[in-house]
Structures are given as structure tokens and as C-alpha cells.
CSV table of C-alpha atoms in Angstrom, one decimal:
chain,number,residue,atom,x,y,z
A,1,MET,CA,22.2,-12.8,19.2
A,2,CYS,CA,24.1,-10.4,16.9
A,3,THR,CA,27.7,-9.6,16.1
A,4,LEU,CA,29.4,-6.5,14.8
A,5,GLU,CA,32.5,-6.8,12.7
A,6,LYS,CA,34.5,-4.1,11.0
A,7,ARG,CA,36.0,-4.9,7.6
A,8,GLY,CA,37.9,-1.9,6.4
A,9,ARG,CA,35.3,0.9,6.2
A,10,LEU,CA,32.4,-1.6,6.3
A,11,PHE,CA,30.4,-2.4,9.5
A,12,LEU,CA,28.9,-5.9,9.2
A,13,LEU,CA,26.0,-6.4,11.6
A,14,THR,CA,24.9,-10.1,11.7
A,15,LEU,CA,21.9,-11.6,13.5
A,16,THR,CA,23.4,-14.8,14.5
A,17,GLY,CA,22.0,-18.3,15.1
A,18,ASP,CA,19.6,-20.5,13.3
A,19,GLY,CA,16.4,-19.1,14.8
A,20,GLU,CA,13.8,-16.7,13.6
A,21,HIS,CA,15.6,-13.6,15.0
A,22,ARG,CA,12.4,-12.4,16.5
A,23,LEU,CA,12.6,-8.8,17.5
A,24,ASN,CA,12.3,-9.3,21.3
A,25,PRO,CA,13.5,-6.6,23.8
A,26,THR,CA,16.9,-8.3,24.2
A,27,LEU,CA,17.7,-8.6,20.6
A,28,LEU,CA,16.5,-5.0,19.9
A,29,ASP,CA,18.7,-3.7,22.7
A,30,THR,CA,21.7,-5.7,21.3
A,31,ILE,CA,21.2,-4.3,17.8
A,32,ARG,CA,20.7,-0.7,19.2
A,33,SER,CA,23.9,-0.9,21.2
A,34,ALA,CA,25.7,-2.1,18.1
A,35,ILE,CA,24.4,1.0,16.2
A,36,THR,CA,25.5,3.2,19.1
A,37,GLN,CA,29.0,1.6,18.8
A,38,ILE,CA,29.0,2.3,15.0
A,39,ARG,CA,28.0,5.9,15.6
A,40,SER,CA,30.8,6.5,18.0
A,41,ASP,CA,33.5,5.1,15.7
A,42,PRO,CA,35.7,8.0,14.5
A,43,SER,CA,35.6,6.8,10.9
A,44,SER,CA,31.8,6.5,10.9
A,45,SER,CA,31.1,9.3,8.5
A,46,GLN,CA,33.1,7.6,5.8
A,47,SER,CA,31.6,4.1,6.4
A,48,VAL,CA,28.8,1.8,5.3
A,49,LEU,CA,26.6,-0.5,7.4
A,50,ILE,CA,25.6,-3.9,6.1
A,51,THR,CA,22.9,-5.8,8.1
A,52,THR,CA,22.5,-9.5,7.5
A,53,SER,CA,21.6,-12.8,9.2
A,54,HIS,CA,22.4,-16.4,9.6
A,55,GLY,CA,19.9,-19.2,8.9
A,56,LYS,CA,16.5,-19.4,7.2
A,57,PHE,CA,15.3,-16.0,8.5
A,58,PHE,CA,16.4,-12.4,8.2
A,59,SER,CA,13.8,-11.7,10.9
A,60,ASN,CA,10.3,-13.1,11.5
A,61,GLY,CA,9.1,-9.9,13.2
A,62,TYR,CA,8.1,-9.1,16.8
A,63,ASP,CA,8.2,-11.8,19.4
A,64,LEU,CA,4.4,-12.2,19.5
A,65,ALA,CA,4.6,-15.3,21.7
A,66,LEU,CA,6.4,-13.3,24.3
A,67,ALA,CA,3.8,-10.6,24.1
A,68,GLU,CA,1.1,-13.2,24.6
A,69,THR,CA,2.6,-14.1,28.0
A,70,HIS,CA,3.5,-10.5,28.9
A,71,PRO,CA,1.2,-8.1,27.1
A,72,PRO,CA,3.0,-4.9,28.2
A,73,LEU,CA,6.0,-6.2,26.2
A,74,ARG,CA,4.2,-5.4,23.0
A,75,ALA,CA,4.6,-1.7,23.7
A,76,VAL,CA,8.2,-2.2,24.8
A,77,MET,CA,9.1,-4.0,21.6
A,78,SER,CA,7.4,-1.3,19.6
A,79,ALA,CA,9.2,1.5,21.4
A,80,LYS,CA,12.6,-0.2,21.0
A,81,LEU,CA,12.1,-0.9,17.3
A,82,ARG,CA,10.9,2.6,16.6
A,83,SER,CA,14.0,3.9,18.4
A,84,LEU,CA,16.2,1.6,16.3
A,85,VAL,CA,14.6,2.6,13.0
A,86,ALA,CA,14.8,6.3,13.9
A,87,ASP,CA,18.5,5.7,14.6
A,88,LEU,CA,19.0,3.9,11.3
A,89,ILE,CA,17.2,6.8,9.5
A,90,SER,CA,19.6,9.4,11.0
A,91,LEU,CA,22.7,7.1,10.7
A,92,PRO,CA,25.5,9.1,9.1
A,93,MET,CA,26.4,6.4,6.6
A,94,PRO,CA,24.6,4.4,3.8
A,95,THR,CA,23.0,1.2,4.9
A,96,ILE,CA,22.5,-2.0,3.1
A,97,ALA,CA,20.3,-4.9,4.0
A,98,ALA,CA,21.6,-8.2,2.7
A,99,VAL,CA,18.4,-10.3,3.0
A,100,THR,CA,19.5,-13.9,3.2
A,101,GLY,CA,16.2,-15.3,4.6
A,102,HIS,CA,12.5,-14.6,5.3
A,103,ALA,CA,11.7,-11.1,6.4
A,104,ALA,CA,8.2,-10.8,7.8
A,105,ALA,CA,6.2,-8.0,9.5
A,106,ALA,CA,8.5,-6.0,11.7
A,107,GLY,CA,11.4,-8.0,10.1
A,108,PHE,CA,10.3,-6.8,6.6
A,109,LEU,CA,10.1,-3.3,8.1
A,110,LEU,CA,13.6,-3.6,9.4
A,111,ALA,CA,14.9,-4.6,6.0
A,112,MET,CA,13.1,-1.7,4.3
A,113,SER,CA,14.7,0.7,6.8
A,114,HIS,CA,17.9,0.3,4.9
A,115,ASP,CA,18.9,2.4,1.9
A,116,TYR,CA,19.6,-0.7,-0.3
A,117,VAL,CA,17.9,-4.0,-0.2
A,118,LEU,CA,19.9,-6.9,-1.7
A,119,MET,CA,18.2,-10.3,-1.5
A,120,ARG,CA,18.7,-14.0,-2.4
A,121,ARG,CA,16.4,-15.2,-5.1
A,122,ASP,CA,16.6,-18.9,-4.5
A,123,ARG,CA,14.8,-18.9,-1.2
A,124,GLY,CA,12.9,-16.7,1.2
A,125,PHE,CA,10.3,-14.0,0.9
A,126,LEU,CA,9.3,-10.5,2.2
A,127,TYR,CA,5.9,-10.7,3.8
A,128,MET,CA,3.8,-8.1,5.5
A,129,SER,CA,1.9,-10.8,7.4
A,130,GLU,CA,-0.3,-8.7,9.6
A,131,LEU,CA,-3.5,-9.0,7.6
A,132,ASP,CA,-3.2,-12.8,7.6
A,133,ILE,CA,-2.9,-12.8,11.4
A,134,GLY,CA,-5.7,-10.3,11.9
A,135,LEU,CA,-3.5,-7.3,13.0
A,136,VAL,CA,-3.7,-3.8,11.6
A,137,LEU,CA,-0.6,-2.0,10.5
A,138,PRO,CA,0.6,0.9,12.7
A,139,ALA,CA,0.7,4.3,10.9
A,140,TRP,CA,4.5,4.4,11.0
A,141,PHE,CA,4.7,1.0,9.2
A,142,VAL,CA,2.4,2.4,6.5
A,143,ALA,CA,4.5,5.6,6.3
A,144,MET,CA,7.6,3.4,5.6
A,145,ILE,CA,5.7,1.3,3.0
A,146,ARG,CA,4.6,4.6,1.3
A,147,ALA,CA,8.1,5.9,1.4
A,148,LYS,CA,9.8,2.7,0.1
A,149,VAL,CA,7.2,1.1,-2.2
A,150,GLY,CA,6.5,3.4,-5.1
A,151,SER,CA,3.4,2.3,-6.9
A,152,PRO,CA,-0.1,2.3,-5.3
A,153,ALA,CA,-0.7,-1.2,-6.7
A,154,ALA,CA,2.5,-2.5,-5.1
A,155,ARG,CA,1.6,-0.9,-1.8
A,156,ARG,CA,-1.7,-2.6,-2.0
A,157,ASP,CA,0.0,-6.0,-2.8
A,158,VAL,CA,2.3,-5.6,0.2
A,159,ALA,CA,-0.2,-4.4,2.8
A,160,LEU,CA,-3.7,-5.4,1.6
A,161,ALA,CA,-2.9,-8.7,-0.2
A,162,ALA,CA,-0.2,-9.8,2.2
A,163,GLU,CA,1.8,-11.1,-0.7
A,164,LYS,CA,4.7,-13.3,-0.1
A,165,ILE,CA,7.3,-11.5,-2.2
A,166,THR,CA,10.3,-13.3,-3.7
A,167,ALA,CA,13.4,-11.3,-4.5
A,168,ASP,CA,12.5,-11.2,-8.2
A,169,ARG,CA,9.0,-10.0,-7.5
A,170,GLY,CA,10.5,-7.5,-5.1
A,171,LEU,CA,12.7,-6.3,-8.0
A,172,GLU,CA,9.5,-5.7,-10.1
A,173,MET,CA,7.9,-3.9,-7.2
A,174,GLY,CA,10.9,-1.7,-6.6
A,175,ILE,CA,11.4,-2.9,-3.1
A,176,VAL,CA,14.5,-5.0,-3.8
A,177,ASP,CA,17.5,-3.4,-5.6
A,178,SER,CA,19.2,-6.6,-6.8
A,179,SER,CA,18.9,-10.3,-6.4
A,180,TYR,CA,21.4,-13.2,-6.1
A,181,GLY,CA,21.6,-16.9,-6.4
A,182,SER,CA,22.4,-17.7,-2.8
A,183,ALA,CA,22.9,-16.2,0.7
A,184,ALA,CA,26.7,-16.1,0.3
A,185,GLU,CA,26.5,-14.3,-3.1
A,186,THR,CA,24.1,-11.8,-1.5
A,187,VAL,CA,26.6,-10.9,1.2
A,188,VAL,CA,29.5,-10.8,-1.3
A,189,ALA,CA,27.5,-8.4,-3.4
A,190,ALA,CA,26.6,-6.2,-0.4
A,191,VAL,CA,30.3,-6.0,0.6
A,192,LYS,CA,31.1,-5.1,-3.0
A,193,LEU,CA,28.4,-2.4,-3.1
A,194,GLY,CA,29.6,-1.1,0.3
A,195,GLU,CA,33.1,-0.8,-1.0
A,196,GLU,CA,31.9,1.1,-4.1
A,197,ILE,CA,30.0,3.5,-2.0
A,198,VAL,CA,32.9,4.1,0.3
A,199,ARG,CA,35.1,4.9,-2.8
A,200,ARG,CA,32.6,7.6,-3.8
A,201,GLY,CA,33.6,9.4,-0.6
A,202,ALA,CA,30.4,11.2,0.3
A,203,ASP,CA,30.2,12.9,3.7
A,204,GLY,CA,28.2,10.6,5.9
A,205,HIS,CA,26.7,13.5,8.0
A,206,VAL,CA,25.3,15.1,4.9
A,207,TYR,CA,24.0,11.8,3.7
A,208,GLY,CA,22.3,11.1,7.0
A,209,ARG,CA,20.5,14.5,7.0
A,210,MET,CA,19.4,14.0,3.4
A,211,ARG,CA,18.0,10.6,4.3
A,212,GLU,CA,16.1,12.1,7.2
A,213,THR,CA,14.5,14.6,4.8
A,214,LEU,CA,13.5,11.9,2.3
A,215,LEU,CA,12.0,9.8,5.1
A,216,ARG,CA,10.4,12.8,6.8
A,217,GLU,CA,6.9,11.2,6.7
A,218,VAL,CA,8.3,8.2,8.6
A,219,LEU,CA,9.9,10.4,11.2
A,220,TYR,CA,6.6,12.3,11.7
A,221,THR,CA,4.8,9.1,12.6
A,222,ILE,CA,7.6,7.1,14.4
A,223,GLY,CA,7.0,8.8,17.7
A,224,SER,CA,4.1,6.6,18.6
A,225,ASP,CA,2.4,3.3,17.8
A,226,GLU,CA,-1.4,3.4,18.1
A,227,THR,CA,-1.6,-0.4,17.9
A,228,ALA,CA,0.6,-1.1,20.9
A,229,SER,CA,-1.6,-0.7,23.9
A,230,SER,CA,0.5,1.4,26.2
A,231,GLY,CA,-0.2,5.1,25.5
A,232,VAL,CA,3.3,6.2,26.3
A,233,ARG,CA,4.9,8.4,23.6
A,234,ASN,CA,8.4,7.4,22.7
A,235,SER,CA,11.0,10.0,21.9
A,236,GLY,CA,12.5,8.0,19.2
A,237,SER,CA,11.8,10.6,16.6
A,238,LYS,CA,14.7,13.0,16.0
A,239,LEU,CA,12.2,15.8,15.0
B,1,MET,CA,-31.0,0.5,-11.9
B,2,CYS,CA,-28.7,-1.6,-9.8
B,3,THR,CA,-28.8,-5.0,-8.1
B,4,LEU,CA,-26.9,-6.9,-5.4
B,5,GLU,CA,-26.6,-10.7,-5.7
B,6,LYS,CA,-24.7,-13.1,-3.5
B,7,ARG,CA,-22.8,-16.0,-5.1
B,8,GLY,CA,-21.2,-17.9,-2.3
B,9,ASP,CA,-18.7,-15.5,-0.7
B,10,LEU,CA,-19.0,-13.0,-3.5
B,11,PHE,CA,-21.3,-10.0,-3.5
B,12,LEU,CA,-22.0,-9.0,-7.1
B,13,LEU,CA,-23.1,-5.4,-7.5
B,14,THR,CA,-24.4,-4.7,-11.1
B,15,LEU,CA,-25.5,-1.4,-12.6
B,16,THR,CA,-28.3,-2.7,-14.8
B,17,GLY,CA,-29.7,-1.7,-18.2
B,18,ASP,CA,-28.2,-0.6,-21.4
B,19,ASP,CA,-27.8,3.1,-20.6
B,20,GLU,CA,-24.8,5.2,-19.6
B,21,HIS,CA,-25.3,4.5,-15.8
B,22,ARG,CA,-25.0,8.1,-15.1
B,23,PHE,CA,-24.8,9.1,-11.4
B,24,HIS,CA,-27.9,11.0,-10.5
B,25,PRO,CA,-29.2,11.5,-7.0
B,26,ASP,CA,-31.5,8.4,-7.3
B,27,THR,CA,-28.8,6.1,-8.7
B,28,ILE,CA,-26.4,7.4,-6.1
B,29,ALA,CA,-28.9,6.6,-3.3
B,30,SER,CA,-29.5,3.1,-4.7
B,31,VAL,CA,-25.8,2.3,-4.9
B,32,LEU,CA,-25.2,3.6,-1.4
B,33,SER,CA,-28.1,1.5,-0.1
B,34,LEU,CA,-26.7,-1.7,-1.7
B,35,LEU,CA,-23.3,-1.0,-0.4
B,36,GLU,CA,-24.8,-0.7,3.1
B,37,GLN,CA,-26.6,-4.0,2.6
B,38,ALA,CA,-23.3,-5.7,1.6
B,39,LYS,CA,-21.6,-4.3,4.6
B,40,SER,CA,-24.4,-5.5,7.0
B,41,GLN,CA,-24.2,-9.0,5.5
B,42,SER,CA,-20.4,-9.2,5.4
B,43,THR,CA,-18.5,-12.1,7.0
B,44,ARG,CA,-14.9,-13.3,6.9
B,45,GLY,CA,-14.1,-14.1,3.3
B,46,SER,CA,-16.7,-11.7,1.7
B,47,VAL,CA,-15.6,-10.0,-1.5
B,48,LEU,CA,-17.4,-7.4,-3.6
B,49,ILE,CA,-17.3,-7.4,-7.4
B,50,THR,CA,-18.9,-4.4,-9.1
B,51,THR,CA,-19.8,-4.4,-12.8
B,52,ALA,CA,-22.4,-3.0,-15.2
B,53,GLN,CA,-24.4,-4.1,-18.3
B,54,GLY,CA,-24.1,-2.6,-21.8
B,55,LYS,CA,-21.4,-0.4,-23.3
B,56,PHE,CA,-20.8,1.7,-20.3
B,57,PHE,CA,-19.5,1.0,-16.8
B,58,SER,CA,-20.5,4.6,-15.9
B,59,ASN,CA,-20.3,7.8,-17.9
B,60,GLY,CA,-20.2,10.1,-14.9
B,61,PHE,CA,-22.7,12.5,-13.4
B,62,ASP,CA,-26.1,13.2,-15.0
B,63,LEU,CA,-25.2,16.6,-16.6
B,64,ALA,CA,-28.5,16.6,-18.5
B,65,TRP,CA,-30.4,16.5,-15.2
B,66,ALA,CA,-28.3,19.4,-14.0
B,67,GLN,CA,-29.0,21.4,-17.2
B,68,ALA,CA,-32.7,20.6,-16.9
B,69,ALA,CA,-32.8,22.9,-13.8
B,70,GLY,CA,-33.5,25.7,-16.3
B,71,SER,CA,-31.1,28.3,-15.0
B,72,GLN,CA,-27.4,28.7,-14.5
B,73,THR,CA,-27.8,28.8,-10.7
B,74,GLY,CA,-30.1,25.8,-10.8
B,75,ALA,CA,-27.6,23.8,-12.9
B,76,VAL,CA,-24.7,24.7,-10.6
B,77,ASN,CA,-26.8,23.7,-7.5
B,78,ARG,CA,-27.7,20.3,-9.1
B,79,MET,CA,-24.1,19.7,-10.0
B,80,HIS,CA,-23.1,20.5,-6.4
B,81,GLN,CA,-25.7,18.2,-5.1
B,82,MET,CA,-24.4,15.3,-7.1
B,83,VAL,CA,-20.8,16.0,-6.2
B,84,GLU,CA,-21.7,16.1,-2.5
B,85,SER,CA,-24.0,13.1,-2.4
B,86,PHE,CA,-21.5,11.0,-4.3
B,87,LYS,CA,-18.8,11.4,-1.7
B,88,PRO,CA,-20.5,9.0,0.7
B,89,VAL,CA,-20.5,6.3,-2.1
B,90,ILE,CA,-16.7,6.6,-2.3
B,91,ALA,CA,-16.4,6.6,1.5
B,92,ALA,CA,-18.6,3.5,1.7
B,93,LEU,CA,-16.3,1.7,-0.7
B,94,PHE,CA,-13.2,2.7,1.3
B,95,GLU,CA,-15.0,1.5,4.5
B,96,LEU,CA,-16.3,-1.7,3.1
B,97,PRO,CA,-15.1,-4.6,5.3
B,98,MET,CA,-14.1,-6.8,2.4
B,99,PRO,CA,-11.8,-6.7,-0.7
B,100,THR,CA,-13.4,-4.9,-3.7
B,101,ILE,CA,-12.9,-5.5,-7.4
B,102,ALA,CA,-14.2,-3.4,-10.3
B,103,ALA,CA,-14.9,-5.4,-13.5
B,104,LEU,CA,-15.2,-2.8,-16.2
B,105,ASN,CA,-17.5,-4.0,-18.9
B,106,GLY,CA,-17.1,-0.7,-20.9
B,107,HIS,CA,-16.4,3.0,-20.6
B,108,ALA,CA,-15.6,4.7,-17.3
B,109,ALA,CA,-15.6,8.5,-17.3
B,110,ALA,CA,-15.3,11.2,-14.7
B,111,SER,CA,-17.3,10.1,-11.6
B,112,GLY,CA,-17.7,6.7,-13.2
B,113,LEU,CA,-13.9,6.4,-13.3
B,114,MET,CA,-13.8,7.6,-9.7
B,115,PHE,CA,-16.2,4.9,-8.8
B,116,ALA,CA,-14.0,2.3,-10.5
B,117,LEU,CA,-10.8,3.6,-8.8
B,118,SER,CA,-12.5,3.3,-5.4
B,119,HIS,CA,-12.1,-0.4,-5.6
B,120,ASP,CA,-9.0,-2.3,-4.5
B,121,TYR,CA,-8.5,-4.0,-7.9
B,122,VAL,CA,-9.6,-2.7,-11.3
B,123,PHE,CA,-9.9,-5.0,-14.3
B,124,MET,CA,-10.9,-3.8,-17.7
B,125,ARG,CA,-11.4,-5.1,-21.3
B,126,ASN,CA,-8.6,-5.2,-23.8
B,127,ASP,CA,-10.9,-4.7,-26.8
B,128,ARG,CA,-13.5,-2.2,-25.7
B,129,GLY,CA,-14.0,0.6,-23.2
B,130,VAL,CA,-11.9,3.6,-22.4
B,131,LEU,CA,-11.0,5.5,-19.2
B,132,TYR,CA,-11.7,9.2,-19.7
B,133,MET,CA,-11.5,12.2,-17.3
B,134,SER,CA,-13.8,14.5,-19.3
B,135,GLU,CA,-13.5,17.5,-17.0
B,136,VAL,CA,-10.7,19.3,-18.9
B,137,ASP,CA,-12.8,19.0,-22.1
B,138,LEU,CA,-16.0,20.1,-20.5
B,139,GLY,CA,-14.4,23.0,-18.7
B,140,LEU,CA,-15.3,21.6,-15.2
B,141,PRO,CA,-13.0,21.9,-12.3
B,142,LEU,CA,-12.2,18.7,-10.3
B,143,PRO,CA,-13.9,18.4,-6.9
B,144,ASP,CA,-11.2,18.2,-4.1
B,145,TYR,CA,-11.9,14.5,-3.3
B,146,PHE,CA,-11.5,13.6,-7.0
B,147,ALA,CA,-8.0,15.2,-7.1
B,148,ALA,CA,-7.2,13.4,-3.8
B,149,MET,CA,-8.2,10.0,-5.4
B,150,PHE,CA,-5.9,10.5,-8.3
B,151,ALA,CA,-3.0,11.5,-6.1
B,152,ALA,CA,-3.6,8.4,-4.0
B,153,LYS,CA,-4.2,5.8,-6.6
B,154,ILE,CA,-2.3,6.9,-9.7
B,155,GLY,CA,1.4,6.5,-9.0
B,156,THR,CA,3.3,8.5,-11.6
B,157,SER,CA,3.1,12.1,-12.6
B,158,ILE,CA,3.0,11.1,-16.2
B,159,ALA,CA,0.0,8.9,-15.7
B,160,ARG,CA,-1.8,11.7,-13.7
B,161,ARG,CA,-1.1,14.2,-16.5
B,162,GLU,CA,-2.4,11.8,-19.2
B,163,LEU,CA,-5.6,11.2,-17.2
B,164,LEU,CA,-6.3,14.6,-15.9
B,165,LEU,CA,-4.7,17.1,-18.3
B,166,SER,CA,-4.7,15.6,-21.7
B,167,GLY,CA,-8.3,14.7,-22.3
B,168,LYS,CA,-7.2,11.4,-23.5
B,169,LYS,CA,-9.5,8.3,-23.8
B,170,ILE,CA,-7.3,5.6,-22.4
B,171,LYS,CA,-7.7,2.0,-23.6
B,172,GLY,CA,-6.9,-1.1,-21.7
B,173,GLU,CA,-3.3,-1.8,-22.7
B,174,GLU,CA,-2.3,1.8,-22.0
B,175,ALA,CA,-4.2,1.8,-18.7
B,176,VAL,CA,-2.2,-1.2,-17.6
B,177,ALA,CA,1.1,0.4,-18.8
B,178,LEU,CA,0.3,3.6,-16.9
B,179,GLY,CA,-0.5,1.6,-13.7
B,180,ILE,CA,-4.1,2.8,-13.6
B,181,VAL,CA,-5.7,-0.7,-13.8
B,182,ASP,CA,-4.5,-4.1,-12.7
B,183,SER,CA,-5.4,-6.0,-15.8
B,184,ALA,CA,-6.7,-5.6,-19.4
B,185,ALA,CA,-6.1,-9.1,-20.5
B,186,HIS,CA,-9.6,-10.1,-21.8
B,187,ASP,CA,-11.4,-9.5,-25.0
B,188,SER,CA,-14.9,-9.8,-23.7
B,189,VAL,CA,-17.2,-8.9,-20.8
B,190,GLU,CA,-17.4,-12.6,-19.9
B,191,GLY,CA,-13.6,-12.8,-19.8
B,192,VAL,CA,-13.3,-9.8,-17.4
B,193,VAL,CA,-16.0,-11.0,-15.1
B,194,GLU,CA,-14.6,-14.5,-15.0
B,195,ALA,CA,-11.2,-13.2,-14.2
B,196,THR,CA,-12.6,-11.0,-11.4
B,197,VAL,CA,-14.6,-13.9,-10.0
B,198,SER,CA,-11.4,-16.0,-10.0
B,199,LEU,CA,-9.5,-13.3,-8.1
B,200,GLY,CA,-12.5,-12.8,-5.8
B,201,GLU,CA,-12.5,-16.5,-4.9
B,202,SER,CA,-8.8,-16.6,-4.2
B,203,LEU,CA,-9.2,-13.5,-1.9
B,204,ALA,CA,-12.2,-15.0,-0.2
B,205,ALA,CA,-10.3,-18.1,0.6
B,206,LYS,CA,-8.0,-16.0,2.8
B,207,LYS,CA,-10.9,-15.5,5.2
B,208,TRP,CA,-9.5,-12.2,6.3
B,209,ASN,CA,-11.1,-10.2,9.1
B,210,GLY,CA,-13.1,-7.5,7.3
B,211,GLU,CA,-12.6,-4.8,9.9
B,212,VAL,CA,-8.8,-5.3,9.9
B,213,TYR,CA,-8.9,-5.3,6.1
B,214,ALA,CA,-10.8,-2.0,5.9
B,215,SER,CA,-8.5,-0.4,8.5
B,216,ILE,CA,-5.4,-1.3,6.6
B,217,ARG,CA,-7.0,-0.1,3.3
B,218,LYS,CA,-7.8,3.3,4.8
B,219,SER,CA,-4.3,3.6,6.3
B,220,LEU,CA,-2.8,3.3,2.8
B,221,TYR,CA,-4.6,6.5,1.7
B,222,PRO,CA,-4.4,8.9,4.5
B,223,GLY,CA,-4.9,12.1,2.5
B,224,LEU,CA,-8.0,10.9,0.7
B,225,CYS,CA,-9.5,9.3,3.8
B,226,ALA,CA,-9.0,12.6,5.7
B,227,MET,CA,-11.0,14.3,3.0
B,228,LEU,CA,-13.7,11.7,3.2
B,229,SER,CA,-13.7,12.1,7.0
B,230,LEU,CA,-12.7,8.5,7.5
B,231,THR,CA,-10.3,7.4,10.2
B,232,ALA,CA,-8.4,4.1,10.1
B,233,LYS,CA,-10.2,3.0,13.3
B,234,ILE,CA,-8.1,0.5,15.1
B,235,ALA,CA,-10.0,-2.4,16.7
B,236,ALA,CA,-8.5,-3.3,20.1
B,237,SER,CA,-5.4,-5.4,19.6
B,238,PRO,CA,-5.8,-9.0,20.7
């Protein structure tokens, strides 16, 4: 489902296999435990995380088919994703998403939860699909969009036009930092960027705290999801 | 003073006549009533396009009517009345369960510009018409919901300064560069209207659920919606 490699000071988290990497409870738990492993590594405060995937998809979002058959799992997946994203926000190291395939809905959110978004330009798009499938966006998704997408027009295009955003369009909109000719090139570039960042030698703990401050609005809203039917508050927020 | 037509999926709201289309209690009430009509007739795939006839989209509140009160207090009360009764028009646009497009035929100033900005997409002409926040020149403070609109819809501090603090009359090309409008590509009214109809038709083809659309729209502007007493009501998840 996902593998964690260490290459020097870089942690490489890969969503494996050729599927859609739907964020079902099992995959979310696997990713979360990889993050826990990263945190407890002694060199973590001088490291960088790169998240990438195999196949045509970065992630196609929540496992909605699973939620159809077991409705309570919608709230479970929401709680687990919120916990993961809160963890990524407080992670004491820079994070890079090497987007090598489609990232839709919660999958797009996961990519945006990283400090840098590098993406292939030959295939694939970022897509906040909810409007097209008749779902509203939870407030915490909107907080992330507001935090990461700078212009009101671009936010509208993401959320209210459900635009299918290629890497180069993402560059224009300020969502994508840089684009590359293929999946392999994207990962190579992510590794190169990671190594550059490590060379700068910033203190990961300070970095993590600074990121929490920048993404404060997201942390204020991440404690609950009004669109997931269970009313249980999740203690994913660090605030 | 204003009409509502239906053309297939598109609702066309037009401020009629060759005048400045100033917002006065009567025009405000008419516009509000037409927006309510559009809302009650909306279906999946509905889209609203708002435009006007003549040289002006709208030149703001009817200050002459306020002055005609005959006294300082009377004028202030009339201004206050217009500011308060206009808020529901803005709220109605934010609640409208369909995409909204403003096709600016001409000048949009003060509350006229607010009216334009309340739409999801704003197209203006390249050759004619300016955007103008006259308040700084007239010595009028901005109502709180006006300020919230600019904070919500205008993304850079430079653009906000140019609009609100410089008294500048901003033409199409600059309005696009500042990110205030989506397009100023056309040199005629017909061109702008055609472009908005074309956009309208492509949005209509998505057949979006209007309640979901309105909810996502409101969630994008939490500060402004709080001020307009709007909540992003969530329909029960399927």
C-alpha cells in the first residue's frame, strides 16, 4: 500500500501499486504509521519528506464506494485524514509532494498539504471534484484551499468551477511550484530539491512550528468535518 | 427599470434604460424581487447573467435622492436606508443556487461595483467603462460589508489600494492585470455579452446541483458571509 525508504536525509513515502490509491481507512493508517516512524527517527529534524506514488494516480480521494456500503466509514476516513494532515502540518521537516498522477478531491488536498508541490506536466491533473459529484466541501478543505491558493479567482476555479488543473495551469495558479516532463523527472527533481533543502540546514522543529503558524486557519478547522455524518469531534488538531 | 428573461438555461437580468442605474430603494426592491424569481425558478444547469443598457452598469447609490431629503439628518438617514436595504441584494447573489456572471456594458462605481463583484465571474469591455470606488473622493466611509467584499474578492494589497485608496478609474486591461475582473477582451457590448453567454452555456452544461454550488460559494468567503448573516448550509450528505 505504501513504502517508506530513507535515502540519506530524505524520507521517501510512496503509495504503491497501480490503483487509485483511494484514501480508505487501511491506507490512511499505513501512511500515518509511516509518518510516526519518520517522527521518531533521531535525524528527523534535519530531514525532508517526499511523498509520491506509482501508476496513473497520486490519489483519487476517499474510498466513496466503501462508504456507500458502510456509511459510518465516511466519518472514519475523514477523522483519519484530518489526523494525518494535522501531523503533516506539524511535521518537523519540509515536505514535498511529487505528484506523478491524478490528484482528486481528498487526494488533491493531500498533495496541497505539502510545502512544495512538484508535478509532471505530460499527464494528470489536480481536480477538486466535489461539485461535479454533488458534494459540498468541508470547511477544513476550504481553509486549506484559502491557505494554499492565493488569488480569489483561482480559488473559485478550484472549488466552484471544479477545474481539471494540469501542472502548467497549476503553475499559473500558484498551486504547483514546478513542472516536469515525466513522472521519473518529477521524482528526480523532488530528490534534488530535498537535498538542497537539507544543505540549508534549518532546524526542523522551528520549521514545523512556523508552518503551524502559517496554516493556523487550517488547524482551527481541522478538528471536525461537518460533512461527515458522525458528530464525533476528532482531536487531530494540535491547538 | 430591470427585467428578467429566460433563454434556455440562462437567466438574463438587465438594468434597463439609458440612465446611470443608480441604486435607490425602488430599484433595490425590484432587483431583489427578480433575484428571488430566478431563485424560485432555478433548476440544475441554471446560470444568471446580469447586464445593463447604456453607458453605465451602475453608478452607485442615488445620492441625489439622499440630498433631496432637505436636511443633513434626512440625507444621512436616506443614505443609511440605501446601505442597509442593499445588503439583501448582495446576500441574494451569494445565496443564488446557480453560477452568476456580470457582463459590464459600462461604468461600475461604488455600490454598482459591489453589485458586479457579487457575481462569480466578471467580464468587462476593453474599450469603454471604468471601475471606480468613488468613496474616497466623495468623503464617504465604506460600509462594513463593502470592505469585507474587497477583502474577499480582491486578492492583492496593491489591487485593494488602487481600488479603495487611490480614487482611480480603472479600465479593462488594468482591471484584468489587478485580478479584479476575469476578462476585458471585447471592444463592444455585444462582444462582452456574447462571451458571457458562451461561458454561461458551458457552465450550464455541467448540470450542477444549485444548492451544493451555493454552499461551496459561500464557504469560499466566510468573513463576508458572516457579515451578511449567511451560513454555508450543508444539505444532508448522500
